[in-house]
Amino acid sequence: MADGLLTLVLLFIGIGGTAPAGEGQDRPVTGLTYVLVVIVALSLLARRRWPLVTLAVATAGTSLYLVLEYPYGPILLAFMVASYSAARHLPLKPAGVAAGVAVAVLSLHTAVDRDIAGLVPGAAWVVVPFAVGVTARLSREAAARTRDDLARQYADEERLRVAQEVHDVVGHGLSAINMQAEIALHLLGKRPEQAEAALTAISRTSREALDELRVTLALVRRTREGETRAATAGLARLDDLVARMSETGVPVKVEVSGEPPDLPAAVDLAAYRVVQESLTNVLRHAGAATATVRLAYLPREVSVEVVDTGRGAAGPPGGGHGLVGMRERIAALGGDFTAGPAEGGGFRVYARVPLP
């Protein structure tokens, strides 16, 4: 569509402007003059699909036009567009070779006229639009590379985010299941009725973990950038989390201060994940311990603190993936995160998230 419109404009300019140019330069204008003007202009219809063919036709037509000593006129505009198109749509090497050939062919009229000074403006009709076309092509390629880099960056961030969500959901569920399975094995021979209760808890925990994982992955597939992708979890489900931990033999006490506001989904999810991962670490690494979860709601921030009475370690040196994931979640929301041994023993995790 755009090429057709451009061709029509150049045809209009060429047909309407060639005769005045001939009168001003005292040069002949015949029927063949207009035929060449039309041919060169029509060649631009293929300038995107076949830019080399377009440049060849435009060069041959314009060179014949000048050799016949027709007036310098609008036909040169069409030729310059053909030169630009070759540089814009062809790789640099073949475009450069084609431009060199076009300069040589276009210079034939200077030999006929014995006007060597005409070589410079003749070369400029090729070199200037060629340089503009190369610049446009390089800019387009740079923009494409930038888009590709952004797409790869987004894909990497999405993979990391999905991995973090799966780690939080599956890690907590499997830790609880593992603890309950050990309890069931220990009680199976001595107290089978209690072992049955532990197996029932395993069934319920595994089902809940699978349901949460399934919904989380479904939301990940459906949502786009900027949306909360794991809205299945939040502080509203804290009681269920505490109940699951209690079933594994880790007593959890919850203390809440302030009036719970309507938290943004991202803040609600991050706070829940901090509590979940912290309690999972208690289950994995603290040994026989109790845990206390403190939630503080202030007008401009919400804070989460999880303190246990265990051995004071939260996994391998460096904190493992769980602490790293919590720190990244909180940092992404502009908050503060600390984790380390608590005063008097045990381990303490603290996160503060500002509210918008």
mmCIF file of C-alpha atoms in Angstrom:
data_model
loop_
_atom_site.group_PDB
_atom_site.id
_atom_site.type_symbol
_atom_site.label_atom_id
_atom_site.label_comp_id
_atom_site.label_asym_id
_atom_site.label_seq_id
_atom_site.Cartn_x
_atom_site.Cartn_y
_atom_site.Cartn_z
ATOM 1 C CA MET A 1 0.000 0.000 0.000
ATOM 2 C CA ALA A 2 2.736 2.457 0.982
ATOM 3 C CA ASP A 3 4.844 1.558 -2.065
ATOM 4 C CA GLY A 4 1.861 2.031 -4.356
ATOM 5 C CA LEU A 5 1.156 5.455 -2.884
ATOM 6 C CA LEU A 6 4.828 6.427 -3.205
ATOM 7 C CA THR A 7 4.849 5.299 -6.836
ATOM 8 C CA LEU A 8 1.740 7.337 -7.625
ATOM 9 C CA VAL A 9 3.260 10.459 -6.045
ATOM 10 C CA LEU A 10 6.514 10.071 -8.001
ATOM 11 C CA LEU A 11 4.577 9.414 -11.213
ATOM 12 C CA PHE A 12 2.580 12.581 -10.661
ATOM 13 C CA ILE A 13 5.723 14.597 -9.937
ATOM 14 C CA GLY A 14 7.616 13.028 -12.852
ATOM 15 C CA ILE A 15 4.927 13.542 -15.456
ATOM 16 C CA GLY A 16 4.070 17.018 -14.234
ATOM 17 C CA GLY A 17 7.593 18.251 -13.615
ATOM 18 C CA THR A 18 9.614 16.909 -16.528
ATOM 19 C CA ALA A 19 8.307 19.375 -19.147
ATOM 20 C CA PRO A 20 9.011 22.457 -16.995
ATOM 21 C CA ALA A 21 12.491 21.092 -16.279
ATOM 22 C CA GLY A 22 13.107 20.736 -20.046
ATOM 23 C CA GLU A 23 11.984 24.290 -20.690
ATOM 24 C CA GLY A 24 14.199 25.652 -17.925
ATOM 25 C CA GLN A 25 17.270 23.748 -19.144
ATOM 26 C CA ASP A 26 16.524 24.108 -22.834
ATOM 27 C CA ARG A 27 16.583 20.327 -23.324
ATOM 28 C CA PRO A 28 14.233 18.131 -25.397
ATOM 29 C CA VAL A 29 11.235 16.328 -23.899
ATOM 30 C CA THR A 30 9.725 13.580 -26.066
ATOM 31 C CA GLY A 31 7.388 10.662 -25.653
ATOM 32 C CA LEU A 32 10.361 8.421 -24.784
ATOM 33 C CA THR A 33 11.203 10.830 -21.955
ATOM 34 C CA TYR A 34 7.888 10.122 -20.282
ATOM 35 C CA VAL A 35 8.183 6.381 -20.964
ATOM 36 C CA LEU A 36 11.487 6.278 -19.067
ATOM 37 C CA VAL A 37 10.057 8.385 -16.235
ATOM 38 C CA VAL A 38 7.119 5.980 -15.892
ATOM 39 C CA ILE A 39 9.323 2.847 -16.030
ATOM 40 C CA VAL A 40 11.666 4.098 -13.318
ATOM 41 C CA ALA A 41 8.767 5.126 -11.085
ATOM 42 C CA LEU A 42 6.892 1.844 -11.572
ATOM 43 C CA SER A 43 9.987 -0.161 -10.640
ATOM 44 C CA LEU A 44 9.535 1.101 -7.083
ATOM 45 C CA LEU A 45 6.506 -1.137 -6.642
ATOM 46 C CA ALA A 46 8.933 -4.038 -6.110
ATOM 47 C CA ARG A 47 11.484 -2.157 -4.019
ATOM 48 C CA ARG A 48 10.871 -4.193 -0.832
ATOM 49 C CA ARG A 49 10.545 -7.641 -2.409
ATOM 50 C CA TRP A 50 13.194 -7.271 -5.102
ATOM 51 C CA PRO A 51 15.325 -4.239 -4.224
ATOM 52 C CA LEU A 52 18.194 -5.360 -6.474
ATOM 53 C CA VAL A 53 15.890 -5.637 -9.504
ATOM 54 C CA THR A 54 14.375 -2.246 -8.671
ATOM 55 C CA LEU A 55 17.818 -0.621 -8.522
ATOM 56 C CA ALA A 56 18.878 -2.285 -11.793
ATOM 57 C CA VAL A 57 15.777 -1.082 -13.670
ATOM 58 C CA ALA A 58 16.014 2.399 -12.155
ATOM 59 C CA THR A 59 19.723 2.648 -12.954
ATOM 60 C CA ALA A 60 19.307 1.503 -16.560
ATOM 61 C CA GLY A 61 16.322 3.784 -17.169
ATOM 62 C CA THR A 62 17.906 6.831 -15.546
ATOM 63 C CA SER A 63 21.246 6.293 -17.287
ATOM 64 C CA LEU A 64 19.534 6.023 -20.716
ATOM 65 C CA TYR A 65 17.501 9.122 -19.845
ATOM 66 C CA LEU A 66 20.676 11.117 -19.131
ATOM 67 C CA VAL A 67 22.604 9.725 -22.120
ATOM 68 C CA LEU A 68 19.793 10.952 -24.381
ATOM 69 C CA GLU A 69 20.368 14.375 -22.837
ATOM 70 C CA TYR A 70 16.915 14.736 -21.409
ATOM 71 C CA PRO A 71 16.604 17.352 -18.639
ATOM 72 C CA TYR A 72 17.678 16.753 -15.090
ATOM 73 C CA GLY A 73 14.367 16.370 -13.369
ATOM 74 C CA PRO A 74 11.995 14.334 -11.183
ATOM 75 C CA ILE A 75 13.245 11.004 -12.560
ATOM 76 C CA LEU A 76 16.251 11.428 -10.270
ATOM 77 C CA LEU A 77 13.942 11.365 -7.232
ATOM 78 C CA ALA A 78 12.707 7.904 -8.187
ATOM 79 C CA PHE A 79 16.272 6.759 -8.789
ATOM 80 C CA MET A 80 17.351 7.989 -5.353
ATOM 81 C CA VAL A 81 14.469 6.078 -3.746
ATOM 82 C CA ALA A 82 15.667 2.923 -5.541
ATOM 83 C CA SER A 83 19.214 3.476 -4.220
ATOM 84 C CA TYR A 84 17.850 3.968 -0.703
ATOM 85 C CA SER A 85 15.740 0.812 -0.961
ATOM 86 C CA ALA A 86 18.710 -1.338 -1.985
ATOM 87 C CA ALA A 87 20.688 -0.161 1.067
ATOM 88 C CA ARG A 88 17.643 -0.501 3.333
ATOM 89 C CA HIS A 89 16.598 -4.020 2.384
ATOM 90 C CA LEU A 90 19.816 -5.759 1.256
ATOM 91 C CA PRO A 91 22.831 -6.930 3.266
ATOM 92 C CA LEU A 92 25.652 -4.409 3.283
ATOM 93 C CA LYS A 93 28.043 -6.226 0.929
ATOM 94 C CA PRO A 94 25.667 -6.919 -2.014
ATOM 95 C CA ALA A 95 24.089 -3.491 -1.520
ATOM 96 C CA GLY A 96 27.523 -1.846 -1.715
ATOM 97 C CA VAL A 97 28.428 -3.753 -4.888
ATOM 98 C CA ALA A 98 25.095 -2.812 -6.487
ATOM 99 C CA ALA A 99 25.590 0.832 -5.536
ATOM 100 C CA GLY A 100 29.077 0.826 -7.090
ATOM 101 C CA VAL A 101 27.719 -0.597 -10.331
ATOM 102 C CA ALA A 102 24.910 1.996 -10.283
ATOM 103 C CA VAL A 103 27.447 4.829 -9.939
ATOM 104 C CA ALA A 104 29.479 3.469 -12.872
ATOM 105 C CA VAL A 105 26.433 3.042 -15.136
ATOM 106 C CA LEU A 106 24.989 6.403 -14.164
ATOM 107 C CA SER A 107 28.323 8.060 -15.043
ATOM 108 C CA LEU A 108 28.047 7.000 -18.705
ATOM 109 C CA HIS A 109 26.284 10.268 -19.541
ATOM 110 C CA THR A 110 29.358 12.236 -18.425
ATOM 111 C CA ALA A 111 31.425 10.411 -21.053
ATOM 112 C CA VAL A 112 28.848 11.231 -23.710
ATOM 113 C CA ASP A 113 28.704 14.878 -22.635
ATOM 114 C CA ARG A 114 32.470 14.970 -21.959
ATOM 115 C CA ASP A 115 31.592 16.568 -18.649
ATOM 116 C CA ILE A 116 33.913 15.047 -16.038
ATOM 117 C CA ALA A 117 32.635 17.490 -13.425
ATOM 118 C CA GLY A 118 29.301 15.692 -13.611
ATOM 119 C CA LEU A 119 30.822 12.632 -11.919
ATOM 120 C CA VAL A 120 30.513 14.173 -8.454
ATOM 121 C CA PRO A 121 26.790 15.026 -8.518
ATOM 122 C CA GLY A 122 26.092 11.744 -10.328
ATOM 123 C CA ALA A 123 27.820 9.785 -7.541
ATOM 124 C CA ALA A 124 25.966 11.825 -4.915
ATOM 125 C CA TRP A 125 22.623 10.665 -6.335
ATOM 126 C CA VAL A 126 23.667 7.156 -5.306
ATOM 127 C CA VAL A 127 25.905 7.700 -2.260
ATOM 128 C CA VAL A 128 23.618 9.985 -0.261
ATOM 129 C CA PRO A 129 20.430 7.851 -0.390
ATOM 130 C CA PHE A 130 22.593 4.727 0.022
ATOM 131 C CA ALA A 131 24.069 6.110 3.264
ATOM 132 C CA VAL A 132 20.613 7.008 4.532
ATOM 133 C CA GLY A 133 19.359 3.499 3.724
ATOM 134 C CA VAL A 134 22.283 1.831 5.500
ATOM 135 C CA THR A 135 21.671 3.990 8.562
ATOM 136 C CA ALA A 136 17.987 3.076 8.579
ATOM 137 C CA ARG A 137 18.771 -0.640 8.223
ATOM 138 C CA LEU A 138 21.331 -0.574 11.048
ATOM 139 C CA SER A 139 18.853 1.254 13.268
ATOM 140 C CA ARG A 140 16.182 -1.339 12.482
ATOM 141 C CA GLU A 141 18.561 -4.209 13.272
ATOM 142 C CA ALA A 142 19.630 -2.555 16.518
ATOM 143 C CA ALA A 143 15.983 -2.124 17.508
ATOM 144 C CA ALA A 144 15.297 -5.777 16.655
ATOM 145 C CA ARG A 145 18.245 -6.889 18.771
ATOM 146 C CA THR A 146 16.984 -4.766 21.639
ATOM 147 C CA ARG A 147 13.541 -6.349 21.361
ATOM 148 C CA ASP A 148 15.091 -9.820 21.293
ATOM 149 C CA ASP A 149 17.220 -9.029 24.340
ATOM 150 C CA LEU A 150 14.179 -7.758 26.209
ATOM 151 C CA ALA A 151 12.210 -10.847 25.214
ATOM 152 C CA ARG A 152 15.009 -13.122 26.433
ATOM 153 C CA GLN A 153 15.298 -11.126 29.650
ATOM 154 C CA TYR A 154 11.567 -11.397 30.247
ATOM 155 C CA ALA A 155 11.649 -15.132 29.523
ATOM 156 C CA ASP A 156 14.540 -15.603 31.960
ATOM 157 C CA GLU A 157 12.750 -13.605 34.647
ATOM 158 C CA GLU A 158 9.587 -15.609 34.035
ATOM 159 C CA ARG A 159 11.460 -18.910 34.371
ATOM 160 C CA LEU A 160 13.071 -17.737 37.594
ATOM 161 C CA ARG A 161 9.724 -16.589 38.948
ATOM 162 C CA VAL A 162 8.031 -19.877 38.084
ATOM 163 C CA ALA A 163 10.930 -21.790 39.651
ATOM 164 C CA GLN A 164 10.552 -19.714 42.805
ATOM 165 C CA GLU A 165 6.810 -20.338 42.986
ATOM 166 C CA VAL A 166 7.263 -24.082 42.452
ATOM 167 C CA HIS A 167 10.037 -24.155 45.047
ATOM 168 C CA ASP A 168 7.811 -22.456 47.631
ATOM 169 C CA VAL A 169 4.751 -24.593 46.952
ATOM 170 C CA VAL A 170 6.408 -27.978 46.464
ATOM 171 C CA GLY A 171 9.196 -27.450 48.995
ATOM 172 C CA HIS A 172 6.835 -26.737 51.834
ATOM 173 C CA GLY A 173 4.453 -29.552 50.909
ATOM 174 C CA LEU A 174 7.188 -32.164 50.575
ATOM 175 C CA SER A 175 8.834 -31.122 53.842
ATOM 176 C CA ALA A 176 5.547 -31.522 55.670
ATOM 177 C CA ILE A 177 4.861 -34.845 53.966
ATOM 178 C CA ASN A 178 8.358 -36.105 54.783
ATOM 179 C CA MET A 179 7.969 -35.269 58.467
ATOM 180 C CA GLN A 180 4.520 -36.843 58.652
ATOM 181 C CA ALA A 181 5.773 -39.971 56.865
ATOM 182 C CA GLU A 182 8.563 -40.365 59.413
ATOM 183 C CA ILE A 183 6.021 -40.047 62.214
ATOM 184 C CA ALA A 184 3.791 -42.671 60.560
ATOM 185 C CA LEU A 185 6.690 -45.111 60.142
ATOM 186 C CA HIS A 186 7.716 -44.616 63.748
ATOM 187 C CA LEU A 187 4.197 -45.247 65.051
ATOM 188 C CA LEU A 188 3.084 -47.910 62.588
ATOM 189 C CA GLY A 189 4.131 -50.899 64.701
ATOM 190 C CA LYS A 190 3.397 -49.425 68.136
ATOM 191 C CA ARG A 191 0.369 -47.179 67.688
ATOM 192 C CA PRO A 192 -1.273 -47.892 64.331
ATOM 193 C CA GLU A 193 -4.230 -45.602 65.114
ATOM 194 C CA GLN A 194 -1.877 -42.605 65.376
ATOM 195 C CA ALA A 195 -0.010 -43.758 62.283
ATOM 196 C CA GLU A 196 -3.330 -43.700 60.441
ATOM 197 C CA ALA A 197 -3.814 -40.055 61.476
ATOM 198 C CA ALA A 198 -0.353 -39.192 60.141
ATOM 199 C CA LEU A 199 -1.097 -40.947 56.838
ATOM 200 C CA THR A 200 -4.371 -39.024 56.598
ATOM 201 C CA ALA A 201 -2.438 -35.805 57.117
ATOM 202 C CA ILE A 202 -0.006 -36.863 54.361
ATOM 203 C CA SER A 203 -2.909 -37.414 51.982
ATOM 204 C CA ARG A 204 -4.463 -34.047 52.796
ATOM 205 C CA THR A 205 -1.166 -32.143 52.601
ATOM 206 C CA SER A 206 -0.185 -33.704 49.282
ATOM 207 C CA ARG A 207 -3.624 -32.960 47.818
ATOM 208 C CA GLU A 208 -3.483 -29.330 48.946
ATOM 209 C CA ALA A 209 0.042 -28.914 47.579
ATOM 210 C CA LEU A 210 -0.937 -30.401 44.226
ATOM 211 C CA ASP A 211 -4.037 -28.194 44.026
ATOM 212 C CA GLU A 212 -2.014 -25.068 44.791
ATOM 213 C CA LEU A 213 0.683 -26.056 42.297
ATOM 214 C CA ARG A 214 -1.890 -26.750 39.582
ATOM 215 C CA VAL A 215 -3.652 -23.413 40.083
ATOM 216 C CA THR A 216 -0.338 -21.535 40.267
ATOM 217 C CA LEU A 217 0.892 -22.975 36.977
ATOM 218 C CA ALA A 218 -2.469 -22.309 35.333
ATOM 219 C CA LEU A 219 -2.294 -18.659 36.383
ATOM 220 C CA VAL A 220 1.285 -18.427 35.136
ATOM 221 C CA ARG A 221 0.191 -19.569 31.687
ATOM 222 C CA ARG A 222 -2.747 -17.170 31.515
ATOM 223 C CA THR A 223 -1.416 -13.911 32.881
ATOM 224 C CA ARG A 224 0.763 -11.226 31.331
ATOM 225 C CA GLU A 225 3.478 -8.950 32.603
ATOM 226 C CA GLY A 226 2.455 -6.693 35.448
ATOM 227 C CA GLU A 227 -0.237 -9.003 36.813
ATOM 228 C CA THR A 228 -0.032 -11.071 39.976
ATOM 229 C CA ARG A 229 0.537 -14.607 38.801
ATOM 230 C CA ALA A 230 0.147 -16.567 41.993
ATOM 231 C CA ALA A 231 -2.925 -15.107 43.618
ATOM 232 C CA THR A 232 -3.827 -18.499 45.112
ATOM 233 C CA ALA A 233 -1.710 -17.818 48.227
ATOM 234 C CA GLY A 234 -1.965 -15.005 50.752
ATOM 235 C CA LEU A 235 -2.093 -14.214 54.450
ATOM 236 C CA ALA A 236 -5.768 -15.208 54.467
ATOM 237 C CA ARG A 237 -4.520 -18.806 54.260
ATOM 238 C CA LEU A 238 -2.123 -18.423 57.177
ATOM 239 C CA ASP A 239 -4.365 -20.466 59.490
ATOM 240 C CA ASP A 240 -4.228 -23.441 57.097
ATOM 241 C CA LEU A 241 -0.444 -23.161 56.956
ATOM 242 C CA VAL A 242 -0.163 -23.079 60.755
ATOM 243 C CA ALA A 243 -2.467 -26.094 61.017
ATOM 244 C CA ARG A 244 -0.325 -28.116 58.624
ATOM 245 C CA MET A 245 2.797 -27.235 60.589
ATOM 246 C CA SER A 246 1.159 -28.241 63.864
ATOM 247 C CA GLU A 247 0.304 -31.639 62.382
ATOM 248 C CA THR A 248 4.003 -32.221 61.745
ATOM 249 C CA GLY A 249 4.857 -31.575 65.397
ATOM 250 C CA VAL A 250 6.048 -27.976 65.110
ATOM 251 C CA PRO A 251 3.868 -25.724 67.296
ATOM 252 C CA VAL A 252 3.343 -22.327 65.711
ATOM 253 C CA LYS A 253 2.098 -19.233 67.509
ATOM 254 C CA VAL A 254 0.744 -16.288 65.519
ATOM 255 C CA GLU A 255 0.766 -12.728 66.879
ATOM 256 C CA VAL A 256 -0.917 -9.928 64.924
ATOM 257 C CA SER A 257 -0.695 -6.235 65.706
ATOM 258 C CA GLY A 258 -2.595 -3.521 63.911
ATOM 259 C CA GLU A 259 -5.666 -3.675 61.724
ATOM 260 C CA PRO A 260 -5.107 -5.843 58.616
ATOM 261 C CA PRO A 261 -5.643 -3.631 55.546
ATOM 262 C CA ASP A 262 -6.603 -4.694 52.055
ATOM 263 C CA LEU A 263 -3.089 -5.555 50.933
ATOM 264 C CA PRO A 264 -1.973 -5.403 47.300
ATOM 265 C CA ALA A 265 -1.822 -8.899 45.850
ATOM 266 C CA ALA A 266 1.961 -8.797 45.362
ATOM 267 C CA VAL A 267 2.571 -7.726 48.989
ATOM 268 C CA ASP A 268 0.086 -10.285 50.319
ATOM 269 C CA LEU A 269 1.737 -13.089 48.359
ATOM 270 C CA ALA A 270 5.275 -12.049 49.356
ATOM 271 C CA ALA A 271 4.379 -11.906 53.049
ATOM 272 C CA TYR A 272 2.735 -15.313 52.893
ATOM 273 C CA ARG A 273 5.713 -16.838 51.081
ATOM 274 C CA VAL A 274 8.109 -15.444 53.700
ATOM 275 C CA VAL A 275 6.102 -17.111 56.455
ATOM 276 C CA GLN A 276 5.739 -20.343 54.484
ATOM 277 C CA GLU A 277 9.415 -20.648 53.598
ATOM 278 C CA SER A 278 10.525 -19.676 57.092
ATOM 279 C CA LEU A 279 8.332 -22.357 58.670
ATOM 280 C CA THR A 280 9.536 -24.856 56.068
ATOM 281 C CA ASN A 281 13.121 -24.094 57.146
ATOM 282 C CA VAL A 282 12.111 -24.631 60.759
ATOM 283 C CA LEU A 283 10.704 -28.017 59.800
ATOM 284 C CA ARG A 284 13.824 -28.967 57.849
ATOM 285 C CA HIS A 285 16.675 -27.578 59.890
ATOM 286 C CA ALA A 286 15.661 -26.432 63.381
ATOM 287 C CA GLY A 287 15.074 -29.837 64.945
ATOM 288 C CA ALA A 288 12.691 -29.971 67.886
ATOM 289 C CA ALA A 289 11.506 -26.387 67.993
ATOM 290 C CA THR A 290 8.581 -24.040 68.260
ATOM 291 C CA ALA A 291 7.984 -21.031 66.049
ATOM 292 C CA THR A 292 6.376 -17.650 66.475
ATOM 293 C CA VAL A 293 4.977 -15.620 63.577
ATOM 294 C CA ARG A 294 4.495 -11.905 64.174
ATOM 295 C CA LEU A 295 2.554 -9.771 61.703
ATOM 296 C CA ALA A 296 2.564 -6.012 62.182
ATOM 297 C CA TYR A 297 0.247 -3.826 60.107
ATOM 298 C CA LEU A 298 1.170 -0.145 60.057
ATOM 299 C CA PRO A 299 -0.361 2.653 57.950
ATOM 300 C CA ARG A 300 2.481 2.611 55.436
ATOM 301 C CA GLU A 301 4.072 -0.805 55.794
ATOM 302 C CA VAL A 302 3.574 -4.387 56.823
ATOM 303 C CA SER A 303 6.238 -6.456 58.569
ATOM 304 C CA VAL A 304 6.649 -10.186 59.033
ATOM 305 C CA GLU A 305 8.837 -11.805 61.666
ATOM 306 C CA VAL A 306 9.334 -15.545 62.162
ATOM 307 C CA VAL A 307 11.402 -16.689 65.139
ATOM 308 C CA ASP A 308 12.069 -20.282 66.140
ATOM 309 C CA THR A 309 13.688 -21.906 69.166
ATOM 310 C CA GLY A 310 15.733 -24.426 67.182
ATOM 311 C CA ARG A 311 19.411 -24.886 66.444
ATOM 312 C CA GLY A 312 19.874 -21.426 64.918
ATOM 313 C CA ALA A 313 20.674 -22.540 61.364
ATOM 314 C CA ALA A 314 18.568 -22.259 58.249
ATOM 315 C CA GLY A 315 20.244 -24.662 55.895
ATOM 316 C CA PRO A 316 23.529 -24.598 53.958
ATOM 317 C CA PRO A 317 26.001 -21.684 54.039
ATOM 318 C CA GLY A 318 24.693 -18.731 52.077
ATOM 319 C CA GLY A 319 21.113 -19.469 53.069
ATOM 320 C CA GLY A 320 20.147 -21.821 50.237
ATOM 321 C CA HIS A 321 17.541 -21.061 47.615
ATOM 322 C CA GLY A 322 14.775 -20.383 50.124
ATOM 323 C CA LEU A 323 16.376 -17.378 51.831
ATOM 324 C CA VAL A 324 17.616 -16.058 48.499
ATOM 325 C CA GLY A 325 14.109 -16.301 47.069
ATOM 326 C CA MET A 326 12.600 -14.500 50.068
ATOM 327 C CA ARG A 327 15.189 -11.726 49.866
ATOM 328 C CA GLU A 328 14.530 -11.263 46.141
ATOM 329 C CA ARG A 329 10.775 -11.142 46.656
ATOM 330 C CA ILE A 330 11.022 -8.445 49.308
ATOM 331 C CA ALA A 331 13.669 -6.443 47.448
ATOM 332 C CA ALA A 332 11.474 -6.412 44.326
ATOM 333 C CA LEU A 333 8.782 -4.654 46.386
ATOM 334 C CA GLY A 334 11.224 -2.092 47.804
ATOM 335 C CA GLY A 335 11.332 -3.678 51.260
ATOM 336 C CA ASP A 336 13.984 -4.859 53.719
ATOM 337 C CA PHE A 337 14.884 -8.441 54.577
ATOM 338 C CA THR A 338 17.157 -9.892 57.236
ATOM 339 C CA ALA A 339 17.784 -13.439 58.391
ATOM 340 C CA GLY A 340 20.146 -14.782 61.006
ATOM 341 C CA PRO A 341 20.553 -16.227 64.507
ATOM 342 C CA ALA A 342 18.095 -14.867 67.035
ATOM 343 C CA GLU A 343 18.988 -13.499 70.438
ATOM 344 C CA GLY A 344 18.913 -16.281 72.974
ATOM 345 C CA GLY A 345 19.159 -19.002 70.318
ATOM 346 C CA GLY A 346 17.146 -20.101 67.375
ATOM 347 C CA PHE A 347 16.760 -18.333 64.036
ATOM 348 C CA ARG A 348 14.998 -15.136 63.051
ATOM 349 C CA VAL A 349 13.605 -14.008 59.701
ATOM 350 C CA TYR A 350 12.337 -10.456 59.339
ATOM 351 C CA ALA A 351 10.802 -8.727 56.332
ATOM 352 C CA ARG A 352 9.357 -5.241 55.973
ATOM 353 C CA VAL A 353 7.387 -4.194 52.889
ATOM 354 C CA PRO A 354 6.208 -0.607 52.276
ATOM 355 C CA LEU A 355 2.625 -0.160 51.195
ATOM 356 C CA PRO A 356 1.813 2.004 48.159
#
